[in-house]
Short mmCIF file of C-alpha atoms in Angstrom, two decimals:
data_model
loop_
_atom_site.label_atom_id
_atom_site.label_comp_id
_atom_site.label_asym_id
_atom_site.label_seq_id
_atom_site.Cartn_x
_atom_site.Cartn_y
_atom_site.Cartn_z
CA CYS A 1 65.91 21.62 215.36
CA VAL A 2 69.88 22.57 215.21
CA VAL A 3 72.40 19.78 213.83
CA ALA A 4 75.52 19.34 214.00
CA GLY A 5 77.47 17.27 211.34
CA ALA A 6 79.93 15.54 214.01
CA VAL A 7 80.70 12.57 215.39
CA ILE A 8 78.05 10.12 214.88
CA ILE A 9 78.12 8.70 211.51
CA ALA A 10 79.47 5.47 210.20
CA SER A 11 80.38 3.67 207.13
CA GLU A 12 79.40 0.01 206.55
CA TRP A 13 82.36 -0.26 203.64
CA SER A 14 85.33 0.13 206.17
CA CYS A 15 85.30 -2.17 208.98
CA ARG A 16 89.02 -2.11 209.37
CA GLY A 17 89.54 -0.03 212.28
CA SER A 18 90.65 3.66 212.67
CA PRO A 19 93.73 4.72 211.09
CA ASP A 20 96.40 4.28 213.71
CA GLY A 21 95.30 0.72 214.78
CA ALA A 22 98.87 -0.77 214.39
CA GLN A 23 102.24 0.22 213.93
CA GLU A 24 104.78 -0.58 211.82
CA ASP A 25 107.77 -2.85 211.39
CA GLY A 26 110.47 -0.86 212.86
CA GLY A 27 114.27 -0.19 211.74
CA ASN A 28 115.81 2.32 209.88
CA GLY A 29 114.76 1.32 206.40
CA GLU A 30 118.30 1.92 204.63
CA GLY A 31 120.14 -0.98 205.34
CA LEU A 32 120.66 -4.35 203.94
CA GLY A 33 117.76 -6.00 202.90
CA GLU A 34 117.37 -9.37 204.61
CA GLY A 35 114.37 -12.12 204.88
CA THR A 36 112.72 -14.29 202.67
CA ASP A 37 111.24 -13.18 199.21
CA ARG A 38 107.54 -13.72 200.27
CA GLY A 39 105.08 -11.10 201.75
CA LEU A 40 103.42 -11.15 204.72
CA ASP A 41 99.99 -12.37 202.67
CA GLY A 42 101.17 -14.95 201.48
CA ASP A 43 102.14 -14.18 198.00
CA PRO A 44 105.13 -14.66 196.22
CA GLU A 45 107.48 -12.12 196.35
CA GLY A 46 110.22 -13.33 193.64
CA VAL A 47 108.62 -11.34 191.14
CA TRP A 48 106.57 -8.41 192.51
CA SER A 49 103.39 -8.17 190.48
CA PRO A 50 102.82 -5.01 188.35
CA ASP A 51 100.27 -3.53 191.19
CA ILE A 52 103.09 -3.54 193.56
CA GLU A 53 106.06 -2.59 191.38
CA GLN A 54 103.79 0.39 190.74
CA SER A 55 102.93 1.42 194.01
CA PHE A 56 106.85 0.90 194.92
CA GLN A 57 107.83 3.46 191.78
CA GLU A 58 105.42 5.73 193.05
CA ALA A 59 106.71 5.63 196.79
CA LEU A 60 110.29 6.13 195.28
CA ALA A 61 109.12 9.47 193.58
CA ILE A 62 107.28 10.32 196.88
CA TYR A 63 110.31 9.63 199.30
CA PRO A 64 113.99 10.75 198.67
CA PRO A 65 116.81 8.71 199.72
CA CYS A 66 117.51 10.20 203.38
CA GLY A 67 120.24 7.68 204.58
CA ARG A 68 119.74 7.11 208.44
CA ARG A 69 117.40 9.85 209.07
CA LYS A 70 113.80 9.28 209.98
CA ILE A 71 110.79 11.31 209.04
CA ILE A 72 108.09 12.20 211.42
CA LEU A 73 104.32 12.15 209.95
CA SER A 74 102.87 14.90 211.52
CA ASP A 75 99.72 13.76 211.65
CA GLU A 76 101.08 10.84 213.51
CA GLY A 77 104.19 11.94 215.39
CA LYS A 78 105.63 8.69 214.68
CA MET A 79 109.50 7.82 212.99
CA TYR A 80 109.66 6.25 209.94
CA GLY A 81 112.78 5.30 207.77
CA ARG A 82 112.42 5.22 204.08
CA ASN A 83 112.16 1.88 203.54
CA GLU A 84 109.28 2.02 206.03
CA LEU A 85 107.09 4.43 204.36
CA ILE A 86 107.49 2.94 201.23
CA ALA A 87 106.28 -0.38 202.52
CA ARG A 88 103.52 1.11 204.30
CA TYR A 89 102.46 3.48 200.92
CA ILE A 90 102.39 -0.24 198.94
CA LYS A 91 100.32 -1.66 201.89
CA LEU A 92 98.18 1.34 201.59
CA ARG A 93 97.93 1.60 198.10
CA THR A 94 97.73 -2.33 197.36
CA GLY A 95 96.48 -4.04 200.32
CA LYS A 96 99.73 -6.30 200.05
CA THR A 97 102.33 -6.53 203.23
CA ARG A 98 105.66 -6.14 201.92
CA THR A 99 108.22 -5.47 204.82
CA ARG A 100 111.13 -2.49 205.27
CA LYS A 101 113.96 -5.32 205.10
CA GLN A 102 112.12 -6.81 201.47
CA VAL A 103 111.87 -3.22 200.28
CA SER A 104 115.24 -2.91 200.73
CA SER A 105 116.68 -6.25 199.20
CA HIS A 106 114.75 -5.11 195.88
CA ILE A 107 116.47 -1.76 195.96
CA GLN A 108 119.53 -3.37 195.94
CA VAL A 109 118.41 -5.67 193.27
CA LEU A 110 117.46 -2.80 191.08
CA ALA A 111 120.19 -0.69 191.83
CA ARG A 112 122.68 -3.59 190.92
CA LYS A 113 120.84 -3.93 187.68
CA ARG A 114 120.70 -0.52 186.68
CA VAL A 115 124.14 -0.30 187.35
CA ARG A 116 125.08 -2.98 184.72
CA GLU A 117 122.78 -1.01 182.37
CA TYR A 118 124.20 2.32 182.95
CA GLN A 119 127.76 0.77 182.59
CA THR A 120 126.43 -1.08 179.06
CA SER A 121 125.48 2.05 177.70
CA ILE A 122 129.07 3.99 178.45
CA LYS A 123 131.40 2.93 175.41
CA ASP A 124 134.14 5.30 176.30
CA GLN A 125 136.32 3.52 178.77
CA ALA A 126 137.62 7.01 180.53
CA SER A 127 133.51 7.58 181.26
CA LYS A 128 133.19 4.32 182.31
CA ASP A 129 136.11 4.63 185.08
CA LYS A 130 134.63 7.67 186.09
CA ALA A 131 131.14 6.45 186.59
CA LEU A 132 132.48 3.60 188.67
CA GLN A 133 133.90 5.90 190.94
CA THR A 134 130.78 7.93 191.07
CA VAL A 135 128.81 5.11 191.94
CA ALA A 136 131.10 3.58 194.30
CA ASN A 137 129.95 6.97 196.53
CA LEU A 138 126.04 6.16 196.19
CA SER A 139 124.21 3.77 198.31
CA SER A 140 121.64 1.38 196.83
CA ALA A 141 118.69 3.88 197.44
CA GLN A 142 120.50 6.55 195.98
CA ILE A 143 121.60 4.81 192.58
CA VAL A 144 117.75 3.43 192.35
CA SER A 145 116.41 7.12 192.87
CA ALA A 146 119.21 8.52 190.41
CA SER A 147 116.86 9.66 187.69
CA VAL A 148 120.11 9.37 184.92
CA VAL A 149 120.11 5.69 185.36
CA LYS A 150 116.38 5.02 185.79
CA PRO A 151 115.87 2.71 182.69
CA PRO A 152 112.33 3.18 180.74
CA THR A 153 109.58 1.10 182.46
CA SER A 154 105.85 0.67 181.56
CA PHE A 155 103.57 -0.36 184.42
CA PRO A 156 100.19 -0.91 183.72
CA PRO A 157 97.68 1.53 185.58
CA PRO A 158 97.17 1.05 189.13
CA VAL A 159 94.01 -0.95 190.19
CA ARG A 160 91.39 1.29 191.79
CA PHE A 161 90.87 -0.51 194.93
CA TRP A 162 88.10 0.95 197.57
CA PRO A 163 89.97 3.77 199.34
CA GLY A 164 89.28 2.72 202.95
CA PRO A 165 92.38 2.86 204.66
CA MET A 166 94.54 0.03 205.78
CA PRO A 167 95.00 -1.23 209.58
CA GLY A 168 97.55 1.04 210.65
CA GLN A 169 97.37 3.52 207.88
CA PRO A 170 96.60 7.16 208.59
CA GLY A 171 93.21 8.55 207.54
CA HIS A 172 94.02 11.69 205.98
CA SER A 173 95.37 12.11 202.61
CA GLN A 174 98.19 14.52 203.59
CA ASP A 175 99.96 11.38 205.45
CA ILE A 176 101.21 10.53 202.36
CA LYS A 177 103.65 13.52 200.88
CA PRO A 178 106.91 14.46 200.35
CA PHE A 179 109.27 16.08 202.98
CA ALA A 180 112.11 18.19 202.51
CA GLN A 181 115.04 17.28 201.35
CA PRO A 182 118.35 18.24 199.73
CA PRO A 183 119.13 17.32 196.09
CA TYR A 184 120.50 13.86 196.10
CA THR A 185 123.87 13.01 193.50
CA THR A 186 122.77 11.45 190.47
CA LEU A 187 125.55 9.38 188.12
CA PRO A 188 127.03 11.84 185.27
CA ALA A 189 125.11 10.80 182.28
CA PRO A 190 127.32 9.83 178.75
CA VAL A 191 128.18 12.97 176.43
CA PRO A 192 125.81 12.76 173.52
CA PRO A 193 127.55 13.49 169.94
CA PRO A 194 126.86 16.66 168.94
CA ILE A 195 123.90 17.50 166.69
CA SER A 196 122.65 20.33 164.85
CA TYR A 197 119.03 21.45 165.65
CA GLU A 198 116.65 24.04 164.40
CA PRO A 199 116.19 27.61 166.71
CA LEU A 200 113.33 26.72 169.38
CA PRO A 201 109.95 28.67 168.45
CA PRO A 202 109.13 31.80 170.96
CA PRO A 203 107.93 30.15 174.39
CA ARG A 204 104.19 30.19 175.00
CA PRO A 205 102.73 32.27 177.44
CA PRO A 206 102.22 30.15 180.48
CA ALA A 207 98.98 28.43 181.18
CA ILE A 208 96.61 29.55 184.28
CA ALA A 209 97.21 26.60 186.96
CA THR A 210 94.61 25.45 188.90
CA PRO A 211 94.72 26.35 192.36
CA VAL A 212 96.74 24.16 194.11
CA TRP A 213 94.18 23.37 197.28
CA GLN A 214 91.40 22.69 194.55
CA ASP A 215 92.23 18.69 193.76
CA ARG A 216 93.90 18.66 197.24
CA THR A 217 91.38 19.41 199.53
CA ILE A 218 87.37 20.16 199.91
CA ALA A 219 87.14 22.89 197.54
CA SER A 220 85.24 23.86 194.44
CA ALA A 221 86.02 26.28 191.62
CA LYS A 222 84.08 29.03 193.66
CA LEU A 223 84.35 27.80 197.39
CA ARG A 224 86.95 26.17 200.06
CA LEU A 225 86.33 24.52 203.40
CA LEU A 226 89.00 25.57 205.58
CA GLU A 227 88.03 23.82 209.01
CA TYR A 228 85.41 21.91 210.57
CA SER A 229 84.87 20.86 214.06
CA ALA A 230 82.39 19.24 216.03
CA PHE A 231 83.06 19.42 220.21
CA LEU A 232 82.13 19.65 223.57
CA GLU A 233 82.93 22.53 226.00
CA THR A 234 82.34 22.82 229.60
CA GLN A 235 83.87 24.74 232.41
CA ARG A 236 86.32 23.35 235.35
CA ASP A 237 87.43 26.10 237.78
CA ARG A 238 87.24 29.10 235.42
CA GLU A 239 88.72 27.26 233.18
CA THR A 240 87.13 26.09 229.58
CA LEU A 241 87.81 22.85 228.97
CA LYS A 242 87.09 21.73 225.01
CA HIS A 243 87.00 17.94 223.83
CA LEU A 244 86.97 17.44 219.93
CA PHE A 245 84.81 14.87 218.67
CA VAL A 246 85.90 15.30 215.19
CA HIS A 247 88.21 17.85 213.21
CA ILE A 248 89.18 19.16 209.78
CA ALA A 249 92.23 21.52 210.56
CA GLN A 250 93.51 23.90 207.91
CA SER A 251 96.11 22.66 205.70
CA ASN A 252 98.49 24.58 203.18
CA PRO A 253 99.40 21.66 200.40
CA GLY A 254 101.41 22.03 197.94
CA TYR A 255 101.66 20.55 194.13
CA SER A 256 104.00 17.89 195.31
CA ASP A 257 101.39 16.55 197.51
CA PRO A 258 98.94 14.09 196.00
CA VAL A 259 95.46 15.02 194.72
CA LEU A 260 92.67 13.25 196.33
CA GLU A 261 91.52 10.02 195.60
CA SER A 262 88.09 9.27 194.12
CA ILE A 263 85.16 6.92 194.51
CA ASP A 264 81.79 6.52 192.54
CA VAL A 265 78.66 8.85 194.10
CA ARG A 266 76.71 5.46 193.33
CA GLN A 267 78.07 3.46 195.99
CA ILE A 268 76.74 5.86 198.48
CA TYR A 269 73.20 6.83 197.03
CA ASP A 270 71.02 4.57 199.38
CA LYS A 271 72.73 6.11 202.42
CA PHE A 272 71.36 9.48 201.90
CA SER A 273 67.89 10.89 201.51
CA GLU A 274 66.67 10.41 197.80
CA LYS A 275 63.61 12.99 198.21
CA LYS A 276 63.87 16.21 196.84
CA GLY A 277 67.48 18.12 197.42
CA GLY A 278 69.19 14.71 198.12
CA LEU A 279 72.44 13.46 197.05
CA LYS A 280 71.36 12.09 193.93
CA GLU A 281 69.69 14.98 192.70
CA LEU A 282 72.20 17.29 194.10
CA TYR A 283 75.07 15.26 191.97
CA GLU A 284 72.76 15.12 188.63
CA LYS A 285 72.82 18.86 189.00
CA GLY A 286 76.40 19.45 189.47
CA PRO A 287 78.97 20.96 189.39
CA HIS A 288 80.72 17.59 190.11
CA ASN A 289 83.92 19.17 191.26
CA ALA A 290 81.69 20.69 194.10
CA PHE A 291 81.09 16.85 195.74
CA PHE A 292 83.19 15.12 198.39
CA LEU A 293 83.09 12.48 200.98
CA VAL A 294 84.57 12.40 204.31
CA LYS A 295 85.35 9.72 206.40
CA PHE A 296 85.45 10.60 210.30
CA TRP A 297 86.94 8.40 212.76
CA ALA A 298 85.33 10.21 216.01
CA ASP A 299 87.10 10.45 218.99
CA LEU A 300 84.13 9.67 221.84
CA SER A 301 87.18 8.58 224.39
CA SER A 302 86.04 12.33 226.16
CA ASP A 303 87.14 12.51 229.98
CA VAL A 304 85.32 15.89 230.01
CA GLU A 305 82.58 15.91 232.60
CA GLU A 306 79.38 16.38 231.50
CA GLY A 307 78.08 18.90 233.53
CA SER A 308 75.12 21.45 233.14
CA GLY A 309 77.15 24.14 231.94
CA ALA A 310 78.29 21.74 229.11
CA PHE A 311 77.89 22.95 225.44
CA TYR A 312 77.47 20.96 222.34
CA GLY A 313 78.60 22.90 219.14
CA VAL A 314 79.75 22.94 215.55
CA SER A 315 82.10 25.28 213.77
CA SER A 316 83.08 25.82 210.18
CA GLN A 317 84.93 28.24 208.08
CA TYR A 318 84.96 28.47 204.29
CA SER A 319 86.54 30.99 201.76
CA GLY A 320 85.35 32.16 198.73
CA THR A 321 85.70 34.11 195.13
CA GLU A 322 82.71 35.91 195.30
CA ASN A 323 81.01 38.62 197.91
CA ILE A 324 78.05 36.64 198.16
CA THR A 325 75.78 34.94 200.75
CA ILE A 326 75.94 31.33 201.57
CA SER A 327 73.51 29.31 202.95
CA VAL A 328 74.61 25.95 205.07
CA SER A 329 72.14 23.26 205.12
CA THR A 330 73.27 20.28 207.29
CA LYS A 331 70.92 16.97 207.20
CA VAL A 332 70.86 13.82 209.41
CA CYS A 333 69.80 10.65 207.92
CA SER A 334 69.13 7.40 209.35
CA PHE A 335 68.49 4.35 207.35
CA GLY A 336 68.75 6.64 204.40
CA LYS A 337 65.73 8.86 205.51
CA GLN A 338 65.96 12.28 207.03
CA VAL A 339 65.40 13.08 210.42
CA VAL A 340 66.41 16.30 210.99
CA GLU A 341 67.95 19.18 208.94
CA LYS A 342 69.51 22.77 209.98
CA VAL A 343 69.89 25.73 207.29
CA GLU A 344 71.95 28.74 208.30
CA THR A 345 72.51 32.06 206.34
CA GLU A 346 76.31 33.43 206.74
CA TYR A 347 77.37 36.69 204.56
CA ALA A 348 81.08 37.03 203.52
CA TYR A 349 83.52 39.54 204.65
CA MET A 350 86.85 40.40 203.24
CA GLU A 351 90.24 39.00 204.95
CA GLY A 352 93.81 38.76 203.33
CA GLY A 353 92.13 39.71 199.89
CA LYS A 354 89.74 36.71 200.01
CA TYR A 355 85.65 36.17 200.95
CA MET A 356 85.63 34.49 204.39
CA PHE A 357 82.80 32.47 205.75
CA ARG A 358 82.51 31.84 209.52
CA ILE A 359 79.92 29.72 211.45
CA GLN A 360 81.03 29.69 215.10
CA ARG A 361 79.80 27.53 217.98
CA SER A 362 76.30 26.69 216.42
CA PRO A 363 74.66 24.50 219.03
CA MET A 364 73.78 20.94 218.60
CA CYS A 365 70.30 20.03 219.07
CA GLU A 366 68.90 17.59 221.67
CA TYR A 367 68.14 15.26 219.06
CA MET A 368 72.35 14.91 218.49
CA ILE A 369 73.26 15.23 222.12
CA ASN A 370 70.74 12.79 223.14
CA PHE A 371 72.08 10.04 220.80
CA ILE A 372 75.81 11.05 221.41
CA HIS A 373 75.05 10.05 225.29
CA LYS A 374 73.77 7.00 224.16
CA LEU A 375 76.15 5.82 221.91
CA LYS A 376 78.96 6.63 224.67
CA HIS A 377 76.87 4.31 227.02
CA LEU A 378 77.68 1.23 224.62
CA PRO A 379 80.03 -1.17 226.40
CA GLU A 380 81.91 -1.85 223.49
CA LYS A 381 83.32 0.41 220.38
CA TYR A 382 82.17 -2.53 217.60
CA MET A 383 78.51 -2.22 218.95
CA MET A 384 78.95 1.87 218.47
CA ASN A 385 79.99 1.25 214.83
CA SER A 386 76.97 -1.16 214.66
CA VAL A 387 74.99 1.81 214.92
CA LEU A 388 76.53 4.31 213.28
CA GLU A 389 76.60 2.15 210.14
CA ASN A 390 72.81 3.51 209.32
CA PHE A 391 73.52 7.03 210.06
CA THR A 392 74.96 9.74 207.43
CA ILE A 393 75.12 13.81 207.51
CA LEU A 394 75.51 15.79 204.29
CA GLN A 395 76.19 19.26 204.38
CA VAL A 396 75.11 21.89 201.58
CA VAL A 397 76.39 24.94 200.68
CA SER A 398 74.78 26.89 198.16
CA ASN A 399 74.71 30.27 196.83
CA ARG A 400 71.51 31.69 198.70
CA GLU A 401 70.55 33.97 195.85
CA THR A 402 70.87 31.76 192.75
CA GLN A 403 70.59 28.20 194.81
CA GLU A 404 73.83 27.44 193.00
CA THR A 405 75.59 24.39 194.94
CA LEU A 406 79.17 25.51 196.04
CA LEU A 407 80.14 22.39 198.08
CA CYS A 408 78.36 19.07 199.36
CA ILE A 409 79.73 17.12 201.45
CA ALA A 410 78.86 13.31 202.33
CA PHE A 411 79.94 12.21 206.08
CA VAL A 412 80.28 8.71 207.06
CA PHE A 413 81.64 7.61 210.57
CA GLU A 414 83.20 5.01 213.25
CA VAL A 415 84.32 5.15 216.28
CA SER A 416 88.11 6.20 216.49
CA THR A 417 90.85 3.51 218.19
CA SER A 418 93.95 5.49 218.06
CA GLU A 419 95.55 7.10 220.65
CA HIS A 420 96.08 10.06 218.61
CA GLY A 421 92.22 10.93 218.61
CA ALA A 422 89.97 12.04 215.71
CA GLN A 423 90.82 11.56 212.28
CA TYR A 424 89.51 11.96 208.78
CA HIS A 425 90.09 11.29 205.12
CA VAL A 426 88.72 13.26 202.26
CA TYR A 427 87.65 11.49 198.82
CA ARG A 428 86.67 13.40 195.67
CA LEU A 429 82.96 11.98 194.63
CA ILE A 430 82.84 10.85 190.45
CA LYS A 431 80.46 8.93 188.93
CA GLU A 432 82.59 6.75 186.00
#
């Protein structure tokens, strides 16, 4: 029987809606802070709690000042001012709401404080006058972000929350990422007194860096998932129409992009079969850097007519470090019990100096197609999600000769309510 790791899986822990379920507060995000000092969640805003302040500082580092320009998040197509992005980041990290105006007010308070500290640190009057002249040409956002005047702070480590997206937040980890920005002005540093020093030792040879994609995409040390999609194709007037139920597109992350969030694999053991070859046994066998969880928001709002020529399929693509043959096992589980499995074999081919593996248009079996039909005919999305709570998919990619696990991906699903269609979020599975 043929299985597609596609549209039909849900998570019982995440009932917060699909990533684009709400709009951000408007405005350019760089103006004067107004409004009260109380968050929308009712918690006092006068003194920001450590977790909020930690997230605020992280967001300052991620999003440099951009004046009155706005940033377009590629996965959403929406425009945000810097303070909106900071407020959005705080909500995603802590679950607490801070408006763009509250962020602006907090930035101004910090800017005034840092200017006072900076002035105090300068004893020479001529240097102090020059510094004041420089400060006058900077915005509050630039002052707060200027590394020279940033006082040493010590925040407790961020609290680990259940990593499900907040309402209105994007599902993909790439949504929180830096954008191209020319260097901003920093305040001149006080001239230090001359010091004596010993000659530096010869530089040590640079260490071999971990590939940028290994901690930021679905990738182990030996294999990386490049693309994954489940789709419906039909023919209309000699034209092929394609609807994506789920889709993981190719990405090119940089070292400045955040690494994947992690969750404890034991939280999802009961969602998958405990028989031989199940998630628990595989994880204990390792390697642990090959295990991931993908939360999909599947797009079931297809307007493609399902005629006799409709084709339901799944495509996937991988790149690896070795010339091997891979075995791809896809298991569908219902109420933690395996109901169907498909095993495919794929040989490597060389492309661009890498070993590539491509499985194209693998057809879904009748079990999956019938399930999708029944799911789409439910009258309400909450009913669909209720059904999906008890379904999961486990995909295991292994070396056919040695049986070594190269990638293990646990899929859980909800129905997307976003106008942008299917979305997803990736987590690394760990055991703390």
